[in-house]
Amino acid sequence: MTPENHTVNVHAPRIGWTDDPFVTNPCPPLSWKTTTTLPSWMQAATDLAITRDGTTATVRIDGSESVLVTWPFAPLKPGESARIRVRVYGKDGSASSWSPSAEVIAGFLPPDAWHARFIGSGSEAPHLVRGTFDVHGTVRRALLRSTAFGAYDIRINDIPADDSELKPGWTSYQWRVNLDVADVTAHIRPGRNALGITLTGGWYTERFGFRDAACRFYEGAPAAAAQLTLEYEDGTVDTVITDERWRWTRAPVVSASLYQGEIYDARLQTPGWSSPSFDDSDWDTVQIVAVPEVTPSMRSLPPVRVIEHRAVERVLTTPSGKTVLDFGQNLVGRIRIRVTGERGHTVTLRHAEVLEHGELGTRPLRNAAATDRYTLSGDGEEFWEPKWTFHGFRYVEVDNWPGPFTPEHVSAAVIHTDMARTGDFTTSHALLQRLHENVVWGMRGNFLSIPTDCPQRDERLGWTGDIQVFAPTAAFLYDCDAFLRSWLEDVMLEQRAAGGIAPMVVPAVIPQVPGLFEPIAAWGDAITIVPAVLWERFADDDILKRSFDAMTTWVDVVEARAGSTLLWEESLQFGDWLDPDAPPERPGEAKTDAGIVATAYFFRSAELTAKTAALLGREADARHYADLAERIARAFRSAYITPRGRMMSDAPTAYTLAIVFGLVHGEQRQAMGNRLRDLVRSAGYRITTGFVGTPIICDALTTTGHAAAASRLLTQTECPSWLYPVTMGATTVWERWDSMLEDGSINPGQMTSFNHYALGAVADWLHRSVAGLAPLEPAYRVIRIAPILLDDLDDASAWHETPYGRARAGWRREGAKVYFHAEIPPNTQAIVELPSGTRHEVGSGVHTWVEVHPPNSLPRSPLNLRSSLATIIDDRQAHEAVLNAIRSIDESRAETFRRTTRWRPGRELREPLDKAPVTILAAVEQALAALPTCDPVVQQAALPAPDPARSGH
Ligand code: BGC
């Protein structure tokens, strides 16, 4: 019995990996969430009821499982639909009522039931195809299955079959193409009906590759196929398919390319072209088009959709007199316009992420023209949004708008894969908050069908290294399990074709790029790491089962490359890509030796493979890979680490990898943490790491007791830093720390994107460690709440919609007091470790704690030119005072001092100033002498319980 005044509610179950009723699998896993006012609620048992064919069957499952639970019923038959409800019982004797029911439709076809032919005009140019069919009776259900090698959309009786974009999305088309399924019963009418398909090239005809080597990867003309199953009330079934009787004509879309943009001529529109009564006698008969021999399989990830429209924020006139619209946000999508003018008049829209010297900055787009053109039909008010391209942009140059320009008639449509938002981070530190928003926008822009490096230039590829580092952040912000599972299918197909090597981009469409099929550390390791992240965050054991062979194959390939030394040193590597100290045109030449990065990742992949084997009950494999991992770790330590904890590459990424991947332990680990702190400080708390080190350097610092250094690094605004782009007005995360230089000009490098998510992967640490919301057991079944107070923040909190329900954690300072809060979803538990060292084990519900932690400030002894450089840089005020003193006399010297000083312990402030004129030395001495000798904040704070370690001044 549920105690009085309390409720236990269970939501309709989720069937499979998405919220879509169409499932890809006869036995989709089931998940459900309970909400309750009862504290510490844990599930004891569940009833699941399935209603199929008019009868209901119920099963009882004992235990607390509620996430991705194995299908407990007879498998679904192709095309079958059913409804499922759930009822839960608590360990405390409580019970819920039945949940609302969820619908499931087995969208997949039986084997050999796909008969549709791939049809089209036989040319690359966009075109329309149509076919008609007759309905003889009452249709109980009509399921439309369709796909294309290209990008398409499909209408039935002049009505769009769905609202998704750029169907069927991008997969490794030579082996796999998505099948879209829609229930179109409502659109079927008695007698004659029509299907109409708009067909363009999409990814299938895009020219991939760099500079003049860009070329098509997939061969042949775009082609579409559709199969409509009509189930009549009397039990009979009719199947309508695309075949040689269909007809085609040119489309008003004159040309369409993802990189180049879309050209649309409204004079070529054919109203009603997909309606039954349309006369298509002057259309041509289609060709059966040669396409890869692939049976389409049901799309398993959510579709791409228009997610949001944004208004123009400002209309600018550039120095050269152009009209440029500023949407205030770098986004991915396209422009929607409402326009009136003369027939034949053409409006041109050019897109760019940034302005340079007040004009559209298109150079970073390289060979992507990102230009759309619309020619008016002249028939009154016209509406248009290109459908067959997308751009990464904040600014749009509008050329040749007929009559006075009206910004209200233009908006930006944001498009991406339609995943549910599942997390956020908040802080009153405004720049950090904006950084986090930029991370979210970076994900939105680059989760468009596949995870891409960037969305704007002539690239937009599934770089494996980028998503490898970003996956944990992604898994917190959006429900991306299905999305990444789908992409991993392609990784595995590509890997199989490449003899076990997971390529650097998937789909692997740039064979002209040397090394595409070479094993590259941190990139190819996506095949072990991304599945492990999906296990950790979503408890997706199915992806571990599916990926296990790919994991072992990858580790075996690397082992063969490393040879008997187990050091992976002799091949092409990207290393700590984009280390800010690498030459701009040679971003792989990082401070950390590429062999250290590669061998650390070899260890990590071997270890994850061992853990996966153990989870899957494959004990011999578990022993084999655990032993391999142990031997790699030993080889790593003996080759790269001195006994006292120095690394052969004395660079932050090297220490970070060793610490975070668990390659060192005990005193050596602590010594390495200390050395890392020294290096971070020595660089003036500016970033010195690339793609590999940056996402995890704060973890390395905080887990070795250097939260103060992590705080300084995180809140740094000088370049390079996470917040420098924010101070430059960034609204997404940049590819390079200095994609935009301090003088407002675009980094001259060939590779400069303003929307790359990789360096935003630090957000995972903000969620897990700063707000303190981390999964201790898969899917947050046990949550670890262990927030780290950063000196530079007053508060931090995060929420995450876990597979069990909503979780929150965070803290807020008020004077010396810190208030902590946590919300734990039903059927989970949390281990809470507060900064004082106190530990609590709590169950579901809302919890709060208060502790006393005076703001951390160092008691300052008098400072002067003989003070240590480390002391000066660790004291924000002192550092500022020194800089201002130099600046007051010689600005350029101050700038050089700021950029070049290495803030090493054991060296004195006068050393980097030894050539400075005495006036400067005097000014510095004076500025330091004027500083109060103990921190004013500490003096003012009412300290209820003085900390003896901090008193004494
Ligand atoms: C991409 C990166 C990628 C890198 C590797 C670049 O062109 O934009 O994000 O990981 O190449 O070489």
PDB file of C-alpha atoms in Angstrom, residues 668-782:
ATOM      1  CA  GLN A 668      54.477   9.117  -8.694  1.00  0.00           C
ATOM      2  CA  ARG A 669      50.975  10.196  -9.678  1.00  0.00           C
ATOM      3  CA  GLN A 670      50.986  12.957  -7.096  1.00  0.00           C
ATOM      4  CA  ALA A 671      54.413  14.125  -8.236  1.00  0.00           C
ATOM      5  CA  MET A 672      53.085  14.248 -11.765  1.00  0.00           C
ATOM      6  CA  GLY A 673      50.027  16.207 -10.664  1.00  0.00           C
ATOM      7  CA  ASN A 674      52.335  18.703  -8.976  1.00  0.00           C
ATOM      8  CA  ARG A 675      54.469  18.981 -12.083  1.00  0.00           C
ATOM      9  CA  LEU A 676      51.350  19.513 -14.174  1.00  0.00           C
ATOM     10  CA  ARG A 677      50.280  22.304 -11.847  1.00  0.00           C
ATOM     11  CA  ASP A 678      53.727  23.906 -12.197  1.00  0.00           C
ATOM     12  CA  LEU A 679      53.547  23.760 -15.982  1.00  0.00           C
ATOM     13  CA  VAL A 680      50.050  25.195 -16.050  1.00  0.00           C
ATOM     14  CA  ARG A 681      51.149  27.995 -13.772  1.00  0.00           C
ATOM     15  CA  SER A 682      54.349  28.526 -15.684  1.00  0.00           C
ATOM     16  CA  ALA A 683      52.274  29.271 -18.793  1.00  0.00           C
ATOM     17  CA  GLY A 684      50.438  31.970 -16.843  1.00  0.00           C
ATOM     18  CA  TYR A 685      47.308  29.829 -16.620  1.00  0.00           C
ATOM     19  CA  ARG A 686      46.839  30.020 -20.375  1.00  0.00           C
ATOM     20  CA  ILE A 687      46.011  26.888 -22.351  1.00  0.00           C
ATOM     21  CA  THR A 688      48.949  24.838 -23.584  1.00  0.00           C
ATOM     22  CA  THR A 689      47.100  21.693 -24.685  1.00  0.00           C
ATOM     23  CA  GLY A 690      45.409  20.519 -27.884  1.00  0.00           C
ATOM     24  CA  PHE A 691      42.492  18.202 -28.736  1.00  0.00           C
ATOM     25  CA  VAL A 692      43.775  15.380 -26.542  1.00  0.00           C
ATOM     26  CA  GLY A 693      44.817  17.176 -23.375  1.00  0.00           C
ATOM     27  CA  THR A 694      42.300  20.015 -23.228  1.00  0.00           C
ATOM     28  CA  PRO A 695      39.146  17.997 -22.487  1.00  0.00           C
ATOM     29  CA  ILE A 696      40.690  16.314 -19.442  1.00  0.00           C
ATOM     30  CA  ILE A 697      43.380  18.610 -18.065  1.00  0.00           C
ATOM     31  CA  CYS A 698      41.060  19.969 -15.372  1.00  0.00           C
ATOM     32  CA  ASP A 699      40.324  16.406 -14.272  1.00  0.00           C
ATOM     33  CA  ALA A 700      44.052  15.782 -13.969  1.00  0.00           C
ATOM     34  CA  LEU A 701      44.461  18.929 -11.881  1.00  0.00           C
ATOM     35  CA  THR A 702      41.510  18.458  -9.561  1.00  0.00           C
ATOM     36  CA  THR A 703      42.085  14.767  -8.918  1.00  0.00           C
ATOM     37  CA  THR A 704      45.624  15.558  -7.805  1.00  0.00           C
ATOM     38  CA  GLY A 705      44.508  18.347  -5.486  1.00  0.00           C
ATOM     39  CA  HIS A 706      45.050  21.392  -7.697  1.00  0.00           C
ATOM     40  CA  ALA A 707      41.572  22.873  -7.921  1.00  0.00           C
ATOM     41  CA  ALA A 708      42.984  26.388  -7.579  1.00  0.00           C
ATOM     42  CA  ALA A 709      45.029  25.932 -10.746  1.00  0.00           C
ATOM     43  CA  ALA A 710      42.033  24.430 -12.568  1.00  0.00           C
ATOM     44  CA  SER A 711      39.965  27.401 -11.519  1.00  0.00           C
ATOM     45  CA  ARG A 712      42.509  29.867 -12.874  1.00  0.00           C
ATOM     46  CA  LEU A 713      42.864  27.946 -16.116  1.00  0.00           C
ATOM     47  CA  LEU A 714      39.109  27.716 -16.579  1.00  0.00           C
ATOM     48  CA  THR A 715      38.460  31.401 -15.948  1.00  0.00           C
ATOM     49  CA  GLN A 716      41.426  32.737 -17.890  1.00  0.00           C
ATOM     50  CA  THR A 717      40.436  35.217 -20.573  1.00  0.00           C
ATOM     51  CA  GLU A 718      43.799  35.849 -22.195  1.00  0.00           C
ATOM     52  CA  CYS A 719      44.472  33.930 -25.376  1.00  0.00           C
ATOM     53  CA  PRO A 720      44.728  30.940 -25.477  1.00  0.00           C
ATOM     54  CA  SER A 721      41.935  30.061 -23.093  1.00  0.00           C
ATOM     55  CA  TRP A 722      38.383  28.768 -23.070  1.00  0.00           C
ATOM     56  CA  LEU A 723      37.039  32.213 -22.296  1.00  0.00           C
ATOM     57  CA  TYR A 724      39.132  34.236 -24.728  1.00  0.00           C
ATOM     58  CA  PRO A 725      36.737  33.440 -27.611  1.00  0.00           C
ATOM     59  CA  VAL A 726      33.845  34.405 -25.345  1.00  0.00           C
ATOM     60  CA  THR A 727      35.404  37.809 -24.743  1.00  0.00           C
ATOM     61  CA  MET A 728      35.714  38.100 -28.535  1.00  0.00           C
ATOM     62  CA  GLY A 729      31.968  37.596 -28.882  1.00  0.00           C
ATOM     63  CA  ALA A 730      32.023  33.891 -29.774  1.00  0.00           C
ATOM     64  CA  THR A 731      28.664  32.144 -29.687  1.00  0.00           C
ATOM     65  CA  THR A 732      30.059  28.691 -30.511  1.00  0.00           C
ATOM     66  CA  VAL A 733      33.289  26.893 -29.631  1.00  0.00           C
ATOM     67  CA  TRP A 734      36.129  27.560 -32.069  1.00  0.00           C
ATOM     68  CA  GLU A 735      38.472  25.098 -33.721  1.00  0.00           C
ATOM     69  CA  ARG A 736      41.560  27.074 -32.796  1.00  0.00           C
ATOM     70  CA  TRP A 737      42.053  28.981 -29.582  1.00  0.00           C
ATOM     71  CA  ASP A 738      42.684  31.980 -31.792  1.00  0.00           C
ATOM     72  CA  SER A 739      40.372  31.359 -34.744  1.00  0.00           C
ATOM     73  CA  MET A 740      39.800  35.096 -34.421  1.00  0.00           C
ATOM     74  CA  LEU A 741      42.943  37.015 -33.569  1.00  0.00           C
ATOM     75  CA  GLU A 742      42.977  39.734 -30.943  1.00  0.00           C
ATOM     76  CA  ASP A 743      42.932  42.429 -33.623  1.00  0.00           C
ATOM     77  CA  GLY A 744      39.646  41.067 -35.007  1.00  0.00           C
ATOM     78  CA  SER A 745      41.152  39.459 -38.094  1.00  0.00           C
ATOM     79  CA  ILE A 746      40.561  35.818 -38.934  1.00  0.00           C
ATOM     80  CA  ASN A 747      43.380  33.383 -38.227  1.00  0.00           C
ATOM     81  CA  PRO A 748      45.251  33.140 -41.527  1.00  0.00           C
ATOM     82  CA  GLY A 749      45.518  29.326 -41.281  1.00  0.00           C
ATOM     83  CA  GLN A 750      43.818  27.150 -43.907  1.00  0.00           C
ATOM     84  CA  MET A 751      41.903  25.464 -41.137  1.00  0.00           C
ATOM     85  CA  THR A 752      39.895  27.950 -39.107  1.00  0.00           C
ATOM     86  CA  SER A 753      36.423  27.057 -38.045  1.00  0.00           C
ATOM     87  CA  PHE A 754      34.242  28.928 -35.609  1.00  0.00           C
ATOM     88  CA  ASN A 755      32.146  25.897 -34.786  1.00  0.00           C
ATOM     89  CA  HIS A 756      34.122  22.868 -33.651  1.00  0.00           C
ATOM     90  CA  TYR A 757      32.926  21.056 -30.555  1.00  0.00           C
ATOM     91  CA  ALA A 758      36.173  19.297 -29.623  1.00  0.00           C
ATOM     92  CA  LEU A 759      37.673  21.952 -27.326  1.00  0.00           C
ATOM     93  CA  GLY A 760      34.275  22.377 -25.643  1.00  0.00           C
ATOM     94  CA  ALA A 761      34.604  18.875 -24.204  1.00  0.00           C
ATOM     95  CA  VAL A 762      35.701  20.498 -20.938  1.00  0.00           C
ATOM     96  CA  ALA A 763      31.972  20.903 -20.264  1.00  0.00           C
ATOM     97  CA  ASP A 764      31.874  17.277 -19.159  1.00  0.00           C
ATOM     98  CA  TRP A 765      34.149  18.225 -16.287  1.00  0.00           C
ATOM     99  CA  LEU A 766      31.924  21.199 -15.463  1.00  0.00           C
ATOM    100  CA  HIS A 767      28.968  18.839 -15.182  1.00  0.00           C
ATOM    101  CA  ARG A 768      30.712  15.998 -13.333  1.00  0.00           C
ATOM    102  CA  SER A 769      33.150  17.825 -11.122  1.00  0.00           C
ATOM    103  CA  VAL A 770      32.229  21.474 -10.776  1.00  0.00           C
ATOM    104  CA  ALA A 771      28.475  21.040 -10.408  1.00  0.00           C
ATOM    105  CA  GLY A 772      29.313  17.549  -9.170  1.00  0.00           C
ATOM    106  CA  LEU A 773      26.810  15.375 -11.034  1.00  0.00           C
ATOM    107  CA  ALA A 774      28.535  12.212 -12.232  1.00  0.00           C
ATOM    108  CA  PRO A 775      27.486   8.642 -13.034  1.00  0.00           C
ATOM    109  CA  LEU A 776      29.062   6.162 -10.639  1.00  0.00           C
ATOM    110  CA  GLU A 777      27.161   3.263 -12.132  1.00  0.00           C
ATOM    111  CA  PRO A 778      25.784   3.086 -15.675  1.00  0.00           C
ATOM    112  CA  ALA A 779      22.903   5.417 -16.543  1.00  0.00           C
ATOM    113  CA  TYR A 780      23.360   7.164 -13.158  1.00  0.00           C
ATOM    114  CA  ARG A 781      21.846   4.254 -11.291  1.00  0.00           C
ATOM    115  CA  VAL A 782      24.284   5.301  -8.621  1.00  0.00           C
TER     116      VAL A 782
END
